[in-house]
Coordinates of N, CA and C in Angstrom, one line a residue:
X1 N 32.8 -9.5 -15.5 CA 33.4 -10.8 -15.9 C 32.3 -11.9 -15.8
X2 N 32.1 -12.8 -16.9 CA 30.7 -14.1 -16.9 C 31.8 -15.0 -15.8
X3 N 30.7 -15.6 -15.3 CA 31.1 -16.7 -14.7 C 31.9 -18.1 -15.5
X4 N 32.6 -18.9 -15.1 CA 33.2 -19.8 -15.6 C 32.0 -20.9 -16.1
X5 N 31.7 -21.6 -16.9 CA 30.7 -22.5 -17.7 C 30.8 -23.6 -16.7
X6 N 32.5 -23.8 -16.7 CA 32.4 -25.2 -15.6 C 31.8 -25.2 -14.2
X7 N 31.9 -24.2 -13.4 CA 31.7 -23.6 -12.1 C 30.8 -23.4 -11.2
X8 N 30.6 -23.7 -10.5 CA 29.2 -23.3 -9.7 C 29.4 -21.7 -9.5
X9 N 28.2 -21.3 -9.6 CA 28.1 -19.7 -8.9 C 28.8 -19.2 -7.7
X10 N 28.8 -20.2 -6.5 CA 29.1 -20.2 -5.1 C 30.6 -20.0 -5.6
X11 N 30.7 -21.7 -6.7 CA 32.7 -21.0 -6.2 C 32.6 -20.3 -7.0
X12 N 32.1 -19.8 -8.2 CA 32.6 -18.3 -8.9 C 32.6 -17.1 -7.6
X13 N 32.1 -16.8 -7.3 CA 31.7 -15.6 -6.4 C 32.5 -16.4 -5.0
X14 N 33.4 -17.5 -4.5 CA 34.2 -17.0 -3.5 C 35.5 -17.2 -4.5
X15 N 35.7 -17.3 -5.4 CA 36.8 -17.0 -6.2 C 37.1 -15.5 -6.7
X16 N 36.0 -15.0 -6.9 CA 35.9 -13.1 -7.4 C 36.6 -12.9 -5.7
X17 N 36.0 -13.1 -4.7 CA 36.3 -12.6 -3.5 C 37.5 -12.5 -3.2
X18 N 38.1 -13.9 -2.9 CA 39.1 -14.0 -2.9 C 40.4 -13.2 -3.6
X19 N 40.3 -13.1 -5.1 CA 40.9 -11.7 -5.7 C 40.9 -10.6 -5.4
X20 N 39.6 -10.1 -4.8 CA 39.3 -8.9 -4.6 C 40.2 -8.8 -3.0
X21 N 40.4 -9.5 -2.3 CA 41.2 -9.4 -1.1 C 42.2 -9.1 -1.4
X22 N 43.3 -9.9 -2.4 CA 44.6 -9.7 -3.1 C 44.9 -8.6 -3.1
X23 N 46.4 -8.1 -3.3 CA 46.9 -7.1 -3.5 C 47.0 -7.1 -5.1
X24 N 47.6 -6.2 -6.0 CA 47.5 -5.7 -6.5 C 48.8 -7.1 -7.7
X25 N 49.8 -6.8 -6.4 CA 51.3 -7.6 -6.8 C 51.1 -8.9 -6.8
X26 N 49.4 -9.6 -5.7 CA 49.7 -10.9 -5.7 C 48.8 -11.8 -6.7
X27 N 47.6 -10.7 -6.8 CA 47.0 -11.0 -8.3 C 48.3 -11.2 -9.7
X28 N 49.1 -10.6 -9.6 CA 50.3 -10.5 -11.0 C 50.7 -11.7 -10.5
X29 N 51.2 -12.1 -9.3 CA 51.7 -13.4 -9.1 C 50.9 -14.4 -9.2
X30 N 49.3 -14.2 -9.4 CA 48.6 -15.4 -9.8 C 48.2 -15.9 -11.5
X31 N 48.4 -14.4 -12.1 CA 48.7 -14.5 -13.1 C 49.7 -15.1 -13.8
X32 N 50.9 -14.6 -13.2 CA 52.2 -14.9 -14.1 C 52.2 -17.0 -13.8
X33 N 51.3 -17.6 -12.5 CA 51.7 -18.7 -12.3 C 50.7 -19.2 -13.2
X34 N 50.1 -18.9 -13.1 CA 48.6 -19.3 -13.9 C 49.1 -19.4 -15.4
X35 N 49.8 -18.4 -16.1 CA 50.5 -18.5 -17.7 C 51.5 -19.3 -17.4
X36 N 52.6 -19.6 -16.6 CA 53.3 -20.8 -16.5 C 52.6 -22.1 -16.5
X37 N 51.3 -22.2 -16.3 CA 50.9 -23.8 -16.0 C 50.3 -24.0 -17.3
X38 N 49.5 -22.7 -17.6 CA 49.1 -23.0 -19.4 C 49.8 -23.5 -20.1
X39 N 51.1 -22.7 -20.4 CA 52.5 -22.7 -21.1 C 53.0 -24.1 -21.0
X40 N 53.3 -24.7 -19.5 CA 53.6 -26.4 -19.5 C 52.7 -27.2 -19.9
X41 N 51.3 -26.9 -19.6 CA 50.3 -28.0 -20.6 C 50.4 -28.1 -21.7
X42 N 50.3 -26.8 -22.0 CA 50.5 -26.5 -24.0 C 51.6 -27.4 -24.2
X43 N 52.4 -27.3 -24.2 CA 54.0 -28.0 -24.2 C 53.8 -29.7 -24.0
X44 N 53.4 -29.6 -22.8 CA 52.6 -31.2 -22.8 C 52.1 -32.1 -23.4
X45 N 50.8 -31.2 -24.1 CA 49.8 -31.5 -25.8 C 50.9 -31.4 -26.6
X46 N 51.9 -30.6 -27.1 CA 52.3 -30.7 -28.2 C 53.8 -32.2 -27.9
X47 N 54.3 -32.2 -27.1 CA 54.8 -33.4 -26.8 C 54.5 -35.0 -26.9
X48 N 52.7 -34.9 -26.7 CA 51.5 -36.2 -26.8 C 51.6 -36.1 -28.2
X49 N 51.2 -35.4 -29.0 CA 50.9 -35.3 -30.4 C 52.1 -35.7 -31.0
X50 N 53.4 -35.1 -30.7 CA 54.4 -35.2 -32.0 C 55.9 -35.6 -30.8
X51 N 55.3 -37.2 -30.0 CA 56.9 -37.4 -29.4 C 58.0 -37.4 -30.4
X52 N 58.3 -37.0 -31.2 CA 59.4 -37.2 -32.2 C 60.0 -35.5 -31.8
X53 N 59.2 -34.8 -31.5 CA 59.6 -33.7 -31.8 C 60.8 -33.4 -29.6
X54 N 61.8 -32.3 -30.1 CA 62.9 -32.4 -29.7 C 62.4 -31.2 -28.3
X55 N 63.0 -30.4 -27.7 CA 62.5 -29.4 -27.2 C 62.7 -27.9 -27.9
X56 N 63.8 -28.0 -29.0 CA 63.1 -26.8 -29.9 C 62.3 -27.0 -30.9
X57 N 62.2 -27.9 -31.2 CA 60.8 -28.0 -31.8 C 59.7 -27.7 -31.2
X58 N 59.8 -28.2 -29.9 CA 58.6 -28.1 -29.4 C 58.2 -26.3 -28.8
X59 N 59.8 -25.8 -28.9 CA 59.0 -24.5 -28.6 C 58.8 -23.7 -29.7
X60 N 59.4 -23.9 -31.4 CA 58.8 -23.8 -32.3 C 57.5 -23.9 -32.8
X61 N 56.6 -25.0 -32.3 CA 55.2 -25.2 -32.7 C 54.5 -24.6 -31.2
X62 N 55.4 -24.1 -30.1 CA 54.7 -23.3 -29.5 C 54.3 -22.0 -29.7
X63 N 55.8 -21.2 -30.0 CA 55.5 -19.6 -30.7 C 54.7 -19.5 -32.2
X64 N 54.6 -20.7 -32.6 CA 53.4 -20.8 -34.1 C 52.6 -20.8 -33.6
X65 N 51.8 -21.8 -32.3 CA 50.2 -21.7 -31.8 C 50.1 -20.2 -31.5
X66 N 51.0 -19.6 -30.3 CA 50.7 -18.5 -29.8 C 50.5 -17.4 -30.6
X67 N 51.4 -17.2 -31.8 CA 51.9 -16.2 -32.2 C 51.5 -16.2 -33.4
X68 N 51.2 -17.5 -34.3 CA 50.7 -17.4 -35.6 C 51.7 -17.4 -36.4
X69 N 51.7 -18.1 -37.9 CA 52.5 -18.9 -38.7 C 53.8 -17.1 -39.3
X70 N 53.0 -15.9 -39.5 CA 53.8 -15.2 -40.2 C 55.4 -14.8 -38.5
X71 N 55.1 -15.0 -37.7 CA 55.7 -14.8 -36.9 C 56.9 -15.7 -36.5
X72 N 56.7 -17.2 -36.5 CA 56.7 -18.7 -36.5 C 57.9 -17.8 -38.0
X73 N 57.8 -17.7 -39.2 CA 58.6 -17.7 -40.1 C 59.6 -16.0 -40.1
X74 N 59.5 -15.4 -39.3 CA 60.3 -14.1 -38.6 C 61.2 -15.0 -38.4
X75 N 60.7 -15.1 -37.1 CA 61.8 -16.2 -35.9 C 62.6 -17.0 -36.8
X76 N 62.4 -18.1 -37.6 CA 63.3 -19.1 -37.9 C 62.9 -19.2 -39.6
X77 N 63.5 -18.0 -39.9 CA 63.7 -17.9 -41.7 C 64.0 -19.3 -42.1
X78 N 62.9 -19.8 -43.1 CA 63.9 -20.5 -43.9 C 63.5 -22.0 -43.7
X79 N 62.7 -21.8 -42.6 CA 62.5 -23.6 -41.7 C 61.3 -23.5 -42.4
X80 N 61.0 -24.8 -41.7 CA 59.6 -25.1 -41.7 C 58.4 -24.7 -40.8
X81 N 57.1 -25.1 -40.9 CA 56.5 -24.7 -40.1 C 56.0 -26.0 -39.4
X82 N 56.3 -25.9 -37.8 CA 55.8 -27.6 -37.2 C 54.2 -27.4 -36.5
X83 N 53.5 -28.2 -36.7 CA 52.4 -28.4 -36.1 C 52.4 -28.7 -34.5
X84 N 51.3 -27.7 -34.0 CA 51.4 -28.3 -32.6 C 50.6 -28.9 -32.3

């Protein structure tokens, strides 16, 4: 794995360490928090950009970013497609 661009080496390598101590279950737990904080920022940006937009909207133009527009029109035949 490259090191982070932002990062110093030191904390790259006591950050690898630190994981490597982790169990197996609490790496999954730093993952699954780590996709929850992305998920609320995303949500965040698309809320700055388009205050008009409601909370299904807003998770509309989220499953578009994530998921891409042919998917975005599975989900909700018939609508539109909202920018996130």
């Amino acid at each position: 794995m490259a090191p982070a661009a932002d990062t110093s080496p030191e904390a790259d390598a006591a950050q690898l360490a630190a994981y490597r101590r982790m169990t197996g279950a609490e790496r999954l737990q730093v993952a699954f928090r780590l996709t929850a904080l992305s998920r609320r920022a995303t949500e965040t940006g698309i809320r700055r950009r388009h205050p008009e937009y409601g909370d299904e909207d807003v998770r509309r133009a989220l499953v578009r970013l994530l998921h891409g527009d042919d998917v975005a029109r599975r989900v909700w035949p018939g609508r539109g497609l909202l920018e996130p």
